[in-house]
PDB file of C-alpha atoms and ligand atoms in Angstrom:
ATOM      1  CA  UNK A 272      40.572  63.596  59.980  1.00 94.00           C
ATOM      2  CA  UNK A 273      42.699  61.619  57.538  1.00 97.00           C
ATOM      3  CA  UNK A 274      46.306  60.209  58.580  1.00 98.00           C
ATOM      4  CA  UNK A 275      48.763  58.980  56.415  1.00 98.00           C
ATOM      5  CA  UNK A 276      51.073  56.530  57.489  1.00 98.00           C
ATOM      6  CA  UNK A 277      54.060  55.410  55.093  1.00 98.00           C
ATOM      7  CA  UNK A 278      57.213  53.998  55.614  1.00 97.00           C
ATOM      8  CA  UNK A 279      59.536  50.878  54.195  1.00 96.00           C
ATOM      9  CA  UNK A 280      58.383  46.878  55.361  1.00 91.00           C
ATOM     10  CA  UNK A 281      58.643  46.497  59.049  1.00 91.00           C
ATOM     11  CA  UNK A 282      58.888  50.088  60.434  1.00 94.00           C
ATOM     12  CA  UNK A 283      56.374  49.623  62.265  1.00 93.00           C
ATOM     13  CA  UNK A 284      53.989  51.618  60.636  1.00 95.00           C
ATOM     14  CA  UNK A 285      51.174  49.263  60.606  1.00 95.00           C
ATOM     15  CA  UNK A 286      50.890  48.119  64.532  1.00 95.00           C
ATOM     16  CA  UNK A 287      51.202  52.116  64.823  1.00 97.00           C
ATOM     17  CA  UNK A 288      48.442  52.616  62.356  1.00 98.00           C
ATOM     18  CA  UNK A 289      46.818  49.800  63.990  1.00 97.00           C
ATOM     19  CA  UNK A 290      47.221  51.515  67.580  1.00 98.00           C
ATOM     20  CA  UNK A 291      45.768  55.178  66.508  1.00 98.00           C
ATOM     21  CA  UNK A 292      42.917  53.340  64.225  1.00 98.00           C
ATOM     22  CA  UNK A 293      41.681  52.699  67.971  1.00 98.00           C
ATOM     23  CA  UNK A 294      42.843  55.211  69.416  1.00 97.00           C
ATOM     24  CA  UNK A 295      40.869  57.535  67.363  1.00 97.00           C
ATOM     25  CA  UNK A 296      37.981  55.327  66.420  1.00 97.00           C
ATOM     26  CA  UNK A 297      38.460  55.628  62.953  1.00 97.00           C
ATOM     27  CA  UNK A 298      38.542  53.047  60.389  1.00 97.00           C
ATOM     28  CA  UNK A 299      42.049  51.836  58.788  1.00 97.00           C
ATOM     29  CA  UNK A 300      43.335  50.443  55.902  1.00 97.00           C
ATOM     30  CA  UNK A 301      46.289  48.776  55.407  1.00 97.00           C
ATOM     31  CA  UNK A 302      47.350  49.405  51.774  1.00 98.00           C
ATOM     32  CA  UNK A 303      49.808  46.645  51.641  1.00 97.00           C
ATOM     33  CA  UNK A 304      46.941  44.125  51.818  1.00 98.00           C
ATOM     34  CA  UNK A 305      45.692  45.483  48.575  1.00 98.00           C
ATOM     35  CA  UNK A 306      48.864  44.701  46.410  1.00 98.00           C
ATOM     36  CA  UNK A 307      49.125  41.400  48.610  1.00 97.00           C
ATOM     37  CA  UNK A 308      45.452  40.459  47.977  1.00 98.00           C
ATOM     38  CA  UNK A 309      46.409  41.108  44.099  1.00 98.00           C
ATOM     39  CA  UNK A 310      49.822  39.053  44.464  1.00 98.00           C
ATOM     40  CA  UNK A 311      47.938  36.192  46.122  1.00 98.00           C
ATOM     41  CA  UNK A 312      45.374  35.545  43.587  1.00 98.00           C
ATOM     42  CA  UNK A 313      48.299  35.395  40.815  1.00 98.00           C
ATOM     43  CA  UNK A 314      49.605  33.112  43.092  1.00 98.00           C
ATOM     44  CA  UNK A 315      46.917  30.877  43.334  1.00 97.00           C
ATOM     45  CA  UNK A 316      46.330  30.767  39.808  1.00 96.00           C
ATOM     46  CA  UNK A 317      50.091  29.860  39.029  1.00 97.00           C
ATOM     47  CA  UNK A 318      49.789  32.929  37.028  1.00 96.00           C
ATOM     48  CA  UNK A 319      52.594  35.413  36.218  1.00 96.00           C
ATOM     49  CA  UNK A 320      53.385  38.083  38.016  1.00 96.00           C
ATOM     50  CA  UNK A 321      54.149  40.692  35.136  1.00 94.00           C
ATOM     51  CA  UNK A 322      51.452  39.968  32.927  1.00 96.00           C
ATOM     52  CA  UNK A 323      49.815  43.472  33.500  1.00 95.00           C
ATOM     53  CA  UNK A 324      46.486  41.962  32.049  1.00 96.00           C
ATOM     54  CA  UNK A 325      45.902  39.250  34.360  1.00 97.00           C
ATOM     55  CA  UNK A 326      47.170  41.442  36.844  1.00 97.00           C
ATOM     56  CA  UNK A 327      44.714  44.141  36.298  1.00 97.00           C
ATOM     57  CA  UNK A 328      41.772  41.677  36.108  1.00 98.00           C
ATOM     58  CA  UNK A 329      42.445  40.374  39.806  1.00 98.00           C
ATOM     59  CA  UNK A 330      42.888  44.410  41.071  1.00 98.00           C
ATOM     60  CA  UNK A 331      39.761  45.087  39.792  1.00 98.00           C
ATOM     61  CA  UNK A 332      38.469  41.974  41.542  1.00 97.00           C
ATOM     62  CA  UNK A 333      39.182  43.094  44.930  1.00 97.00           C
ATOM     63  CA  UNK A 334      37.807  44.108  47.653  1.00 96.00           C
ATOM     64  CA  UNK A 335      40.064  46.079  49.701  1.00 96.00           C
ATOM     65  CA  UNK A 336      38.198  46.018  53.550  1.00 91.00           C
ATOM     66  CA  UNK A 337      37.578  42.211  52.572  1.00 94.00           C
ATOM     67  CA  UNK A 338      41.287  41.108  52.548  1.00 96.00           C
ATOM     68  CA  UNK A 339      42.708  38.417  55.370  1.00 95.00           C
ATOM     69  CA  UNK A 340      45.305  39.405  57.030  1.00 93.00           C
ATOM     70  CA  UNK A 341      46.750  36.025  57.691  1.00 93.00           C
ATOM     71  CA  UNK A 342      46.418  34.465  54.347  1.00 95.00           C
ATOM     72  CA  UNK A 343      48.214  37.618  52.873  1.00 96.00           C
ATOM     73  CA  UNK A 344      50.894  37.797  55.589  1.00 90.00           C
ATOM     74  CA  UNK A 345      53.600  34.702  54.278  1.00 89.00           C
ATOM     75  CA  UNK A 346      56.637  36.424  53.023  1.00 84.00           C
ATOM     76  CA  UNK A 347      56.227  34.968  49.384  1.00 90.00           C
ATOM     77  CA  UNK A 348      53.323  36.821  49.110  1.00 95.00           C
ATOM     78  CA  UNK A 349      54.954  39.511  50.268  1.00 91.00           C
ATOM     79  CA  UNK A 350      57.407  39.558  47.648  1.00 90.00           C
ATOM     80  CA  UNK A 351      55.281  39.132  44.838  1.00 95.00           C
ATOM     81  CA  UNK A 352      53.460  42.323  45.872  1.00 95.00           C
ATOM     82  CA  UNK A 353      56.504  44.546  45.870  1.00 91.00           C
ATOM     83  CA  UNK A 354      56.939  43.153  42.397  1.00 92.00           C
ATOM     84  CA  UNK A 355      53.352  43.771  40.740  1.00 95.00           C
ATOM     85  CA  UNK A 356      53.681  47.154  42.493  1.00 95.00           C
ATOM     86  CA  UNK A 357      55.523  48.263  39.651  1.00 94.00           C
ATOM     87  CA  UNK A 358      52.514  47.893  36.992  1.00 96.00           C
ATOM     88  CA  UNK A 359      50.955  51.543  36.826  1.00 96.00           C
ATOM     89  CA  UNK A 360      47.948  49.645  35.974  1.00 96.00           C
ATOM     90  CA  UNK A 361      47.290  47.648  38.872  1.00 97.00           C
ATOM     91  CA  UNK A 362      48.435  50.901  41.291  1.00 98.00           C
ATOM     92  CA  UNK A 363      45.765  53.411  39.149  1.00 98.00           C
ATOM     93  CA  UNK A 364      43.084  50.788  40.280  1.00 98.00           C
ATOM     94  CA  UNK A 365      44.029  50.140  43.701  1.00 98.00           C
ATOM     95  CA  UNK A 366      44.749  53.873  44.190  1.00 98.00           C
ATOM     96  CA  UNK A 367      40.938  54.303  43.009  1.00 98.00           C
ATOM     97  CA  UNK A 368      40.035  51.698  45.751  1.00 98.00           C
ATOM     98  CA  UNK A 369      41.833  53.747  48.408  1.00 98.00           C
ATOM     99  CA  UNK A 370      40.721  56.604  47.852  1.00 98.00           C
ATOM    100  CA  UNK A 371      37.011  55.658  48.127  1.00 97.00           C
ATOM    101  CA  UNK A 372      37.784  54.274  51.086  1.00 97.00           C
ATOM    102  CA  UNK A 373      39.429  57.708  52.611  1.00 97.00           C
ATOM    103  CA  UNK A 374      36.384  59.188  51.561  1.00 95.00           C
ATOM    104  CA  UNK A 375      34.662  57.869  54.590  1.00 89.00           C
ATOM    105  CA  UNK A 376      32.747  60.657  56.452  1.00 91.00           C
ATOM    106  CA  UNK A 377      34.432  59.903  59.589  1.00 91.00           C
ATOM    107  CA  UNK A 378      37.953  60.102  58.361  1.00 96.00           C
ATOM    108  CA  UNK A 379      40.355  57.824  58.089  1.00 98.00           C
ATOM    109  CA  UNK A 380      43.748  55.975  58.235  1.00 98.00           C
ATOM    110  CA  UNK A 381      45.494  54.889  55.986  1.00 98.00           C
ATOM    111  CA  UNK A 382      49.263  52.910  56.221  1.00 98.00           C
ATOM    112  CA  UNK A 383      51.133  51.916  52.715  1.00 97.00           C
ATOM    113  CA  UNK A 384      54.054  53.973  50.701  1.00 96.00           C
ATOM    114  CA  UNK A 385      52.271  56.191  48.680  1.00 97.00           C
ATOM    115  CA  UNK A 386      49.993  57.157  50.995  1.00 98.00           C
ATOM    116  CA  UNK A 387      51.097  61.186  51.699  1.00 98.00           C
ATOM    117  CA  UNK A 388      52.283  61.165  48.432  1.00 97.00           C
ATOM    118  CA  UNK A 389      49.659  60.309  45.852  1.00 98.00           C
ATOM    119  CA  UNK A 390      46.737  58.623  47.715  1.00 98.00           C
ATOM    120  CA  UNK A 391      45.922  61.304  50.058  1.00 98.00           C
ATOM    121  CA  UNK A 392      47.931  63.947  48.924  1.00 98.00           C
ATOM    122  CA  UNK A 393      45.703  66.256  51.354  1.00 97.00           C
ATOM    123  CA  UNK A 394      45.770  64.175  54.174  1.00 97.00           C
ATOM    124  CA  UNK A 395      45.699  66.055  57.637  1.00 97.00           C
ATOM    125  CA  UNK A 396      48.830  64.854  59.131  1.00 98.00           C
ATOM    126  CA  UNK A 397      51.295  62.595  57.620  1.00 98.00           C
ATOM    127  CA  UNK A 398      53.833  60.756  59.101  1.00 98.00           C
ATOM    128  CA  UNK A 399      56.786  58.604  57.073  1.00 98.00           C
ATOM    129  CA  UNK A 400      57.808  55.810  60.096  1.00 98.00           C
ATOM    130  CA  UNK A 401      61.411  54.620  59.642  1.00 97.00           C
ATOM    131  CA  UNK A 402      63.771  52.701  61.098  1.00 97.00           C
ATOM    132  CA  UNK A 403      67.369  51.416  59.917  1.00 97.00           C
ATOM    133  CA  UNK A 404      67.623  48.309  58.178  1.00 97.00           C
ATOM    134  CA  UNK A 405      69.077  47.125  61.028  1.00 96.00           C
ATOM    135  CA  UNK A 406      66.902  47.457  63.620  1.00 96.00           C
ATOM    136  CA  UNK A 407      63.979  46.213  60.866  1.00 96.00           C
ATOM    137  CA  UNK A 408      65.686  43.080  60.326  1.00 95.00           C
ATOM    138  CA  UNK A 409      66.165  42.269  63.977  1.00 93.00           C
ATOM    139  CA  UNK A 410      62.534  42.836  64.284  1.00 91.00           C
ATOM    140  CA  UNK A 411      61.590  40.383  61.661  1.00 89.00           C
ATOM    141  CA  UNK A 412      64.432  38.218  63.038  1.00 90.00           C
ATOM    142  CA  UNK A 413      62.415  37.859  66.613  1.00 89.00           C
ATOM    143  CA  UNK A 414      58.679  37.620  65.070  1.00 83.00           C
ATOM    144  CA  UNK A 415      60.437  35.134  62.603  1.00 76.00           C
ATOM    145  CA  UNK A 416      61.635  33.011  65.431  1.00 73.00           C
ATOM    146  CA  UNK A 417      58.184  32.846  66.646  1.00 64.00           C
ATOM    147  CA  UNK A 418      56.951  31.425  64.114  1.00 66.00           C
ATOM    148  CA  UNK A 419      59.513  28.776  63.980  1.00 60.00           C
ATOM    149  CA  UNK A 420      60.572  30.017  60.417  1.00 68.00           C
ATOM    150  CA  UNK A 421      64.487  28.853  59.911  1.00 75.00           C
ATOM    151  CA  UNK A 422      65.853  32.280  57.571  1.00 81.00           C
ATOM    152  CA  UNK A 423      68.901  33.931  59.580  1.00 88.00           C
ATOM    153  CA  UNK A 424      69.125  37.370  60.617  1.00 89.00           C
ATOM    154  CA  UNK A 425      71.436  37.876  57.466  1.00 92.00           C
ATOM    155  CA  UNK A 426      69.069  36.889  55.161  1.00 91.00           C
ATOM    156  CA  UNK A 427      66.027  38.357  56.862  1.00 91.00           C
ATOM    157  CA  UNK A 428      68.132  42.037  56.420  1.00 94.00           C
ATOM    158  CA  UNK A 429      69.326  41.291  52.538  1.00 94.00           C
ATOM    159  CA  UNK A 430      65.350  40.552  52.069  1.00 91.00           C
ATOM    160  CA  UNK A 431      64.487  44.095  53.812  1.00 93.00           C
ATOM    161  CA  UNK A 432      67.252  45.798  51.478  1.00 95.00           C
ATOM    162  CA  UNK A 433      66.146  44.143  48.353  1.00 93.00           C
ATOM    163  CA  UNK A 434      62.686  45.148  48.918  1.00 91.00           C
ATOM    164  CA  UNK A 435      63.399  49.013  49.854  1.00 94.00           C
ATOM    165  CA  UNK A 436      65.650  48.968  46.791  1.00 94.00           C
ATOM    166  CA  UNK A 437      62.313  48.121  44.708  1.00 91.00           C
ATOM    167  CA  UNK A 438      59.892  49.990  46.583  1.00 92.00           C
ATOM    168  CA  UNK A 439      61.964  52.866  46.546  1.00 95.00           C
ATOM    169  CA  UNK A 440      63.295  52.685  43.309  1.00 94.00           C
ATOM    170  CA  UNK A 441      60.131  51.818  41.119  1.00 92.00           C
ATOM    171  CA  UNK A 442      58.899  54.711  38.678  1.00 95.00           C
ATOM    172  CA  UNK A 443      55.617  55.182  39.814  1.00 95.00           C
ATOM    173  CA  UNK A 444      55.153  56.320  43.141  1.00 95.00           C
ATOM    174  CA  UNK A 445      58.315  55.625  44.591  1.00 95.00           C
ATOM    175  CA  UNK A 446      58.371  54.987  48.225  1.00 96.00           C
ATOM    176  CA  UNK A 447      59.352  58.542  49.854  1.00 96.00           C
ATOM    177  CA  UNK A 448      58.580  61.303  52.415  1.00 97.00           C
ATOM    178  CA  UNK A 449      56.028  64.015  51.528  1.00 98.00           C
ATOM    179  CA  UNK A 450      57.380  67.269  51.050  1.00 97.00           C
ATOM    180  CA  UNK A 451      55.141  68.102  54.461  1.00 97.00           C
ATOM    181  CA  UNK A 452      55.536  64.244  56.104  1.00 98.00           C
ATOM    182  CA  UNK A 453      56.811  64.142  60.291  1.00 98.00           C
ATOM    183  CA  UNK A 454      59.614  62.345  60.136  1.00 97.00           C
ATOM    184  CA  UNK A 455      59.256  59.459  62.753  1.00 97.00           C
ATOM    185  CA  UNK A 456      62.318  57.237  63.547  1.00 97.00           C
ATOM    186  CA  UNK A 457      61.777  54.380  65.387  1.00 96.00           C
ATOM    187  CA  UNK A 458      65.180  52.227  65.295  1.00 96.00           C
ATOM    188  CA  UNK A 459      65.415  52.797  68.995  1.00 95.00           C
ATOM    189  CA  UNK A 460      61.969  52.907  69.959  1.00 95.00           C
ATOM    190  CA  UNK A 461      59.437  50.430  71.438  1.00 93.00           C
ATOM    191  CA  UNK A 462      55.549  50.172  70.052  1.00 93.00           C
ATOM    192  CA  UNK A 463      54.683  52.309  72.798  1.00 96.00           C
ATOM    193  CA  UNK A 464      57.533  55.287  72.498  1.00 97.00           C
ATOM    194  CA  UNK A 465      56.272  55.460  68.780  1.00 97.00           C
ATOM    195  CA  UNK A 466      52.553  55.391  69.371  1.00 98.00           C
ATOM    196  CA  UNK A 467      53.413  57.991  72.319  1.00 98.00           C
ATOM    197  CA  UNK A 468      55.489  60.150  69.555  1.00 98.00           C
ATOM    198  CA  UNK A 469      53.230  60.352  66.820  1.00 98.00           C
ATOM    199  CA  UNK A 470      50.176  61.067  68.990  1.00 97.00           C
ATOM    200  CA  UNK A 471      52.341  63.950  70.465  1.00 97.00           C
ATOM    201  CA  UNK A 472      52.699  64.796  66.599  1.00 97.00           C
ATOM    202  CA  UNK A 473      48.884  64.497  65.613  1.00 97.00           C
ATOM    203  CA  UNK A 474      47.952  66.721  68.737  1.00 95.00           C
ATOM    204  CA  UNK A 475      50.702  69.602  67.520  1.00 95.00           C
ATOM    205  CA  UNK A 476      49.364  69.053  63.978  1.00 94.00           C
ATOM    206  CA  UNK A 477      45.689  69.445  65.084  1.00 90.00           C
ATOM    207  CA  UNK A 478      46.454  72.505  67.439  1.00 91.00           C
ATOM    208  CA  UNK A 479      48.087  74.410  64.968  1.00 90.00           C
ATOM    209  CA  UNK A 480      45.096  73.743  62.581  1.00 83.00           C
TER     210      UNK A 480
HETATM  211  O1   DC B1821      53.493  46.922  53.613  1.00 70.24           O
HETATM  212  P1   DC B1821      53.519  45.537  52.942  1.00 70.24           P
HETATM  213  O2   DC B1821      54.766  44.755  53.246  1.00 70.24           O
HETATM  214  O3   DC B1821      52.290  44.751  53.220  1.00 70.24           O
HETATM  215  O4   DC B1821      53.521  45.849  51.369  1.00 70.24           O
HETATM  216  C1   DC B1821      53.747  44.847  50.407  1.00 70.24           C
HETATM  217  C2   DC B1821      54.222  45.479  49.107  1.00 70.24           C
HETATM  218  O5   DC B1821      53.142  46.217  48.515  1.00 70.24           O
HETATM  219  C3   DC B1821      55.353  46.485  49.251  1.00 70.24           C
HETATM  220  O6   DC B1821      56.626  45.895  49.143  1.00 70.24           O
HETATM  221  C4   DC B1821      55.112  47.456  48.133  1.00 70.24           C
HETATM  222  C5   DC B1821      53.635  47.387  47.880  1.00 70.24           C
HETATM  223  N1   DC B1821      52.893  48.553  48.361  1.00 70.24           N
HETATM  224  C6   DC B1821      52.855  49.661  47.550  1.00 70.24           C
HETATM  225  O7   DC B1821      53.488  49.671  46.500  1.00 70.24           O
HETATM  226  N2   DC B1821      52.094  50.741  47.881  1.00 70.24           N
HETATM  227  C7   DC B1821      51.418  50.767  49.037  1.00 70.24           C
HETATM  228  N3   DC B1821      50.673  51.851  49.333  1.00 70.24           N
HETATM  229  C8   DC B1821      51.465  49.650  49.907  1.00 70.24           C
HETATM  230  C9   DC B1821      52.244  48.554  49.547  1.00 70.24           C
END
């Protein structure tokens, strides 16, 4: 069984991809690591981030199911993803990355934006999680505070419209619902409600199969 998660930052998708990974017992990727890992590296080289050369050199370099979570998790880094997400280079070899890993025998799951759409375009289910910018920004606003960072809820929500703008509006593989993705809303939901939903939508899915 493959699942495709995708949604914009801080739906949720990736604790809920996290929570049916293990659910499941299959293995998961988060896809976001793989345009942070490439981000980082640029980064650490004090490299540019739209040289599509340089950029290509440290896709190829990575290894997806070898990336660190909390080294890739700062917001800069962050940032600098969305932007060399643009470069069809880096996203043909990253794409080539994911796929291999989907092709695990046991299935798989896979979170990102262009997940339903172009990685797995015949994944089993799909879901696109969403939630209003609103409710995002108060999410980040709370895990922000806990981490003693000092950015207001104000800025914390332009941040999360800024970045949908350019992950929805880049050319290649634009952040949007499949044609055949289950809509899953969770602006008014806890983790639990939305694991409880989408595992209510992966059992309809799999019944009707
Ligand atoms: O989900 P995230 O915040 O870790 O993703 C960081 C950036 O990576 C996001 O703004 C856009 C890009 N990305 C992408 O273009 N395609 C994916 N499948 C996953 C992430």
């Amino acid at each position: 069984m493959i699942i495709a998660i995708d949604g914009p930052a801080a739906s949720g998708k990736g604790t809920l991809a996290r929570k049916l990974a293990e659910h499941f017992d299959l293995p998961h990727l988060d896809t976001g690591l793989s345009y942070r890992g490439v981000a980082y590296a640029l980064l650490e080289d004090g490299a540019p981030l739209d040289d599509p050369a340089l950029a290509k050199a440290a896709a190829n370099a990575i290894d997806l199911v070898a990336l660190d979570r909390d080294l890739l998790s700062a917001h800069e880094v962050g940032e600098a993803a969305s932007k060399i997400a643009v470069m069809s280079e880096v996203r043909r070899i990253l794409v080539e990355k994911q796929r291999a890993f989907a092709g695990n025998k046991r299935g798989a799951i896979l979170d990102g934006r262009d997940i339903g759409t172009v990685v797995c375009p015949e994944a089993d289910v799909k879901l696109y999680v969403t939630a209003s910018a609103e409710a995002r920004a108060a999410r980040r606003f709370l895990e922000a505070g806990e981490k003693g960072s000092g950015a207001t809820r104000a800025q914390i929500l332009e941040d999360i419209v800024r970045r949908d703008e350019r992950d929805t509006g880049r050319a290649d593989s634009p952040l949007r619902p499949a044609e055949d993705a289950h809509l899953l809303d969770t602006s008014e939901m806890s983790i639990e409600q939305a694991f409880e939903a989408a595992l209510g939508i992966i059992e309809d899915v799999s019944r009707a199969s």
